[in-house]
Amino acid sequence: MTVRHRKVSAHLKLVENLDSEITALAESLATPTTGRKGPKDSDILPPDDAFSFNDLGNADRFLQFAGDDLLYCVERKKWLVWQGTHWQFDEGDFVFELAAEFTRSMFLGIIYKEQLQNATRANNAAGFNAILNLAARRKSVSIARFDADPYVVNCKNGTLDLRTGDFRRICVSADSGRSSQDRDIGKESG
């Protein structure tokens, strides 16, 4: 057996072990145990702010996972990522990779059968694409919103209003989209 065959064989055993662990977990969640302590699953109601185990709930969880650093530009059909000083179009699949990391993490801390089913669906193409599509709808913004005020300029450490000379520290907002990376303005308005 060659080294390559051994590596492939080892990889297949890992996949088989993972599959059997997932199957065992699903079966243990599906069959109630006798003498089980605590409330029945049907007696547990999620809190009002809980996410549902469906595509929309997954999209909301993904956006919570990503924070306020994502917007979706409707006209360009591209994600924008906050770079700390400005919004930049996602040309390198950052959002895709972030969503992949999020969906893989959904298998951690599974307690209920519905969570396992939801995580499994989210890691399939249909569920994964649904998360991205619904998240895009939730975070959509028109490109016209950027540079809405031609007299407000982004600088490294904030925004400068050219009409008044007022300076404000950086905040995540699509309304002040002009970027000036090489200027560091020191005057702050009070």
Tab-separated table of C-alpha atoms in Angstrom:
chain	number	residue	atom	x	y	z
A	1	MET	CA	0.000	0.000	0.000
A	2	THR	CA	1.434	3.400	-1.007
A	3	VAL	CA	1.585	6.447	1.205
A	4	ARG	CA	-1.237	8.030	-0.782
A	5	HIS	CA	-3.444	4.961	-0.329
A	6	ARG	CA	-2.784	5.004	3.415
A	7	LYS	CA	-3.715	8.695	3.622
A	8	VAL	CA	-6.926	8.128	1.664
A	9	SER	CA	-7.750	5.114	3.813
A	10	ALA	CA	-7.160	7.080	7.009
A	11	HIS	CA	-9.329	9.918	5.715
A	12	LEU	CA	-12.160	7.512	4.856
A	13	LYS	CA	-12.023	6.009	8.355
A	14	LEU	CA	-12.271	9.508	9.835
A	15	VAL	CA	-15.321	10.265	7.693
A	16	GLU	CA	-16.923	6.929	8.639
A	17	ASN	CA	-16.304	7.613	12.336
A	18	LEU	CA	-17.809	11.093	12.034
A	19	ASP	CA	-20.833	9.717	10.173
A	20	SER	CA	-21.392	7.050	12.828
A	21	GLU	CA	-21.049	9.622	15.634
A	22	ILE	CA	-23.607	11.925	13.968
A	23	THR	CA	-25.969	8.995	13.394
A	24	ALA	CA	-25.609	7.861	17.018
A	25	LEU	CA	-26.262	11.396	18.243
A	26	ALA	CA	-29.337	11.726	16.025
A	27	GLU	CA	-30.699	8.397	17.256
A	28	SER	CA	-30.105	9.282	20.892
A	29	LEU	CA	-31.932	12.563	20.411
A	30	ALA	CA	-34.790	10.913	18.519
A	31	THR	CA	-35.547	8.168	21.043
A	32	PRO	CA	-36.692	9.223	24.497
A	33	THR	CA	-34.920	7.535	27.365
A	34	THR	CA	-36.860	5.883	30.146
A	35	GLY	CA	-36.493	7.485	33.515
A	36	ARG	CA	-35.401	10.725	31.879
A	37	LYS	CA	-35.257	13.620	34.318
A	38	GLY	CA	-36.480	17.094	33.510
A	39	PRO	CA	-39.264	18.392	31.271
A	40	LYS	CA	-40.319	16.752	28.022
A	41	ASP	CA	-39.251	18.458	24.802
A	42	SER	CA	-42.889	19.424	24.154
A	43	ASP	CA	-43.000	21.227	27.529
A	44	ILE	CA	-40.082	23.503	26.658
A	45	LEU	CA	-41.001	26.709	24.870
A	46	PRO	CA	-38.238	28.859	23.428
A	47	PRO	CA	-37.911	32.391	24.763
A	48	ASP	CA	-39.410	35.181	22.656
A	49	ASP	CA	-35.981	36.262	21.395
A	50	ALA	CA	-34.910	32.721	20.426
A	51	PHE	CA	-34.048	31.927	16.841
A	52	SER	CA	-36.058	29.368	14.923
A	53	PHE	CA	-34.450	26.263	13.473
A	54	ASN	CA	-35.110	27.278	9.881
A	55	ASP	CA	-33.448	29.254	7.086
A	56	LEU	CA	-34.569	32.649	8.364
A	57	GLY	CA	-33.405	31.847	11.895
A	58	ASN	CA	-30.079	30.659	10.481
A	59	ALA	CA	-29.695	33.892	8.500
A	60	ASP	CA	-30.385	35.931	11.639
A	61	ARG	CA	-27.861	33.862	13.619
A	62	PHE	CA	-25.293	34.298	10.837
A	63	LEU	CA	-25.732	38.086	10.893
A	64	GLN	CA	-25.358	38.066	14.670
A	65	PHE	CA	-22.202	35.937	14.231
A	66	ALA	CA	-20.825	38.411	11.649
A	67	GLY	CA	-21.642	41.527	13.670
A	68	ASP	CA	-22.229	44.913	12.036
A	69	ASP	CA	-19.411	44.479	9.531
A	70	LEU	CA	-21.499	43.335	6.554
A	71	LEU	CA	-23.818	45.040	4.082
A	72	TYR	CA	-25.182	43.789	0.775
A	73	CYS	CA	-25.205	46.139	-2.233
A	74	VAL	CA	-28.363	45.472	-4.228
A	75	GLU	CA	-27.199	47.085	-7.489
A	76	ARG	CA	-23.835	45.316	-7.623
A	77	LYS	CA	-25.172	42.064	-6.081
A	78	LYS	CA	-22.084	41.940	-3.869
A	79	TRP	CA	-21.335	41.954	-0.188
A	80	LEU	CA	-19.563	44.904	1.418
A	81	VAL	CA	-17.230	44.370	4.362
A	82	TRP	CA	-16.321	47.089	6.866
A	83	GLN	CA	-12.538	47.475	6.914
A	84	GLY	CA	-12.343	49.631	10.038
A	85	THR	CA	-12.280	52.876	8.062
A	86	HIS	CA	-14.374	52.196	4.969
A	87	TRP	CA	-16.677	49.722	3.237
A	88	GLN	CA	-15.065	47.491	0.628
A	89	PHE	CA	-16.660	45.087	-1.847
A	90	ASP	CA	-15.961	41.457	-0.995
A	91	GLU	CA	-13.846	40.331	-3.936
A	92	GLY	CA	-12.168	37.418	-2.138
A	93	ASP	CA	-15.166	35.383	-0.873
A	94	PHE	CA	-14.694	36.581	2.713
A	95	VAL	CA	-18.457	36.440	3.374
A	96	PHE	CA	-18.685	32.947	1.867
A	97	GLU	CA	-15.868	31.729	4.113
A	98	LEU	CA	-17.416	33.444	7.138
A	99	ALA	CA	-20.740	31.718	6.395
A	100	ALA	CA	-18.941	28.387	5.985
A	101	GLU	CA	-17.267	28.865	9.375
A	102	PHE	CA	-20.649	29.740	10.881
A	103	THR	CA	-22.448	26.693	9.437
A	104	ARG	CA	-19.683	24.319	10.576
A	105	SER	CA	-19.925	25.784	14.084
A	106	MET	CA	-23.627	24.942	14.209
A	107	PHE	CA	-22.713	21.332	15.100
A	108	LEU	CA	-21.163	22.516	18.382
A	109	GLY	CA	-23.344	22.285	21.459
A	110	ILE	CA	-26.205	20.378	19.856
A	111	ILE	CA	-28.816	19.356	22.416
A	112	TYR	CA	-31.997	18.755	20.441
A	113	LYS	CA	-32.766	16.675	17.374
A	114	GLU	CA	-34.044	19.809	15.603
A	115	GLN	CA	-30.656	21.462	16.070
A	116	LEU	CA	-28.903	18.528	14.412
A	117	GLN	CA	-31.341	18.515	11.509
A	118	ASN	CA	-30.979	22.278	11.152
A	119	ALA	CA	-27.168	22.154	11.246
A	120	THR	CA	-27.133	19.351	8.689
A	121	ARG	CA	-29.403	21.306	6.319
A	122	ALA	CA	-27.375	24.504	6.802
A	123	ASN	CA	-24.265	22.621	5.687
A	124	ASN	CA	-25.936	21.474	2.464
A	125	ALA	CA	-25.931	23.710	-0.618
A	126	ALA	CA	-29.634	24.610	-0.398
A	127	GLY	CA	-29.512	25.577	3.267
A	128	PHE	CA	-26.177	27.366	2.922
A	129	ASN	CA	-27.402	29.412	-0.062
A	130	ALA	CA	-30.641	30.197	1.776
A	131	ILE	CA	-28.647	31.643	4.687
A	132	LEU	CA	-26.647	33.912	2.374
A	133	ASN	CA	-29.699	34.973	0.322
A	134	LEU	CA	-31.833	35.795	3.358
A	135	ALA	CA	-28.950	37.549	5.120
A	136	ALA	CA	-28.414	39.638	1.985
A	137	ARG	CA	-32.083	40.685	2.059
A	138	ARG	CA	-31.775	41.654	5.729
A	139	LYS	CA	-28.604	43.732	5.158
A	140	SER	CA	-29.353	45.161	1.705
A	141	VAL	CA	-28.413	48.736	0.970
A	142	SER	CA	-28.506	50.852	-2.176
A	143	ILE	CA	-25.243	52.146	-3.557
A	144	ALA	CA	-26.875	55.597	-3.638
A	145	ARG	CA	-26.692	55.608	0.176
A	146	PHE	CA	-22.898	55.757	-0.026
A	147	ASP	CA	-21.376	59.167	-0.542
A	148	ALA	CA	-24.824	60.638	0.077
A	149	ASP	CA	-23.174	63.816	1.352
A	150	PRO	CA	-20.344	64.964	-0.942
A	151	TYR	CA	-19.009	67.245	1.814
A	152	VAL	CA	-18.349	64.428	4.288
A	153	VAL	CA	-15.043	62.636	3.755
A	154	ASN	CA	-13.792	59.468	5.483
A	155	CYS	CA	-10.242	59.658	6.818
A	156	LYS	CA	-8.153	57.064	8.667
A	157	ASN	CA	-9.423	58.065	12.084
A	158	GLY	CA	-12.847	59.593	11.420
A	159	THR	CA	-15.015	61.688	9.144
A	160	LEU	CA	-14.484	65.333	8.239
A	161	ASP	CA	-17.350	67.653	7.328
A	162	LEU	CA	-15.844	69.998	4.732
A	163	ARG	CA	-18.592	72.619	5.261
A	164	THR	CA	-17.991	73.099	8.982
A	165	GLY	CA	-14.573	71.564	9.605
A	166	ASP	CA	-16.128	69.312	12.257
A	167	PHE	CA	-14.408	66.001	12.792
A	168	ARG	CA	-16.098	62.865	14.130
A	169	ARG	CA	-14.393	59.610	15.101
A	170	ILE	CA	-15.017	56.634	12.799
A	171	CYS	CA	-18.349	54.894	13.073
A	172	VAL	CA	-19.778	52.101	10.945
A	173	SER	CA	-22.157	53.908	8.605
A	174	ALA	CA	-22.838	53.681	4.927
A	175	ASP	CA	-23.800	57.378	4.881
A	176	SER	CA	-20.215	58.624	4.897
A	177	GLY	CA	-18.672	56.533	2.186
A	178	ARG	CA	-15.913	58.728	0.776
A	179	SER	CA	-12.615	57.249	1.797
A	180	SER	CA	-9.300	58.994	2.183
A	181	GLN	CA	-6.788	56.436	3.401
A	182	ASP	CA	-3.734	58.640	3.342
A	183	ARG	CA	-5.046	61.479	5.522
A	184	ASP	CA	-5.093	61.459	9.313
A	185	ILE	CA	-7.045	64.459	10.531
A	186	GLY	CA	-6.271	65.505	14.110
A	187	LYS	CA	-8.897	68.198	14.722
A	188	GLU	CA	-11.932	66.877	16.554
A	189	SER	CA	-15.235	68.656	17.067
A	190	GLY	CA	-16.299	68.853	20.560
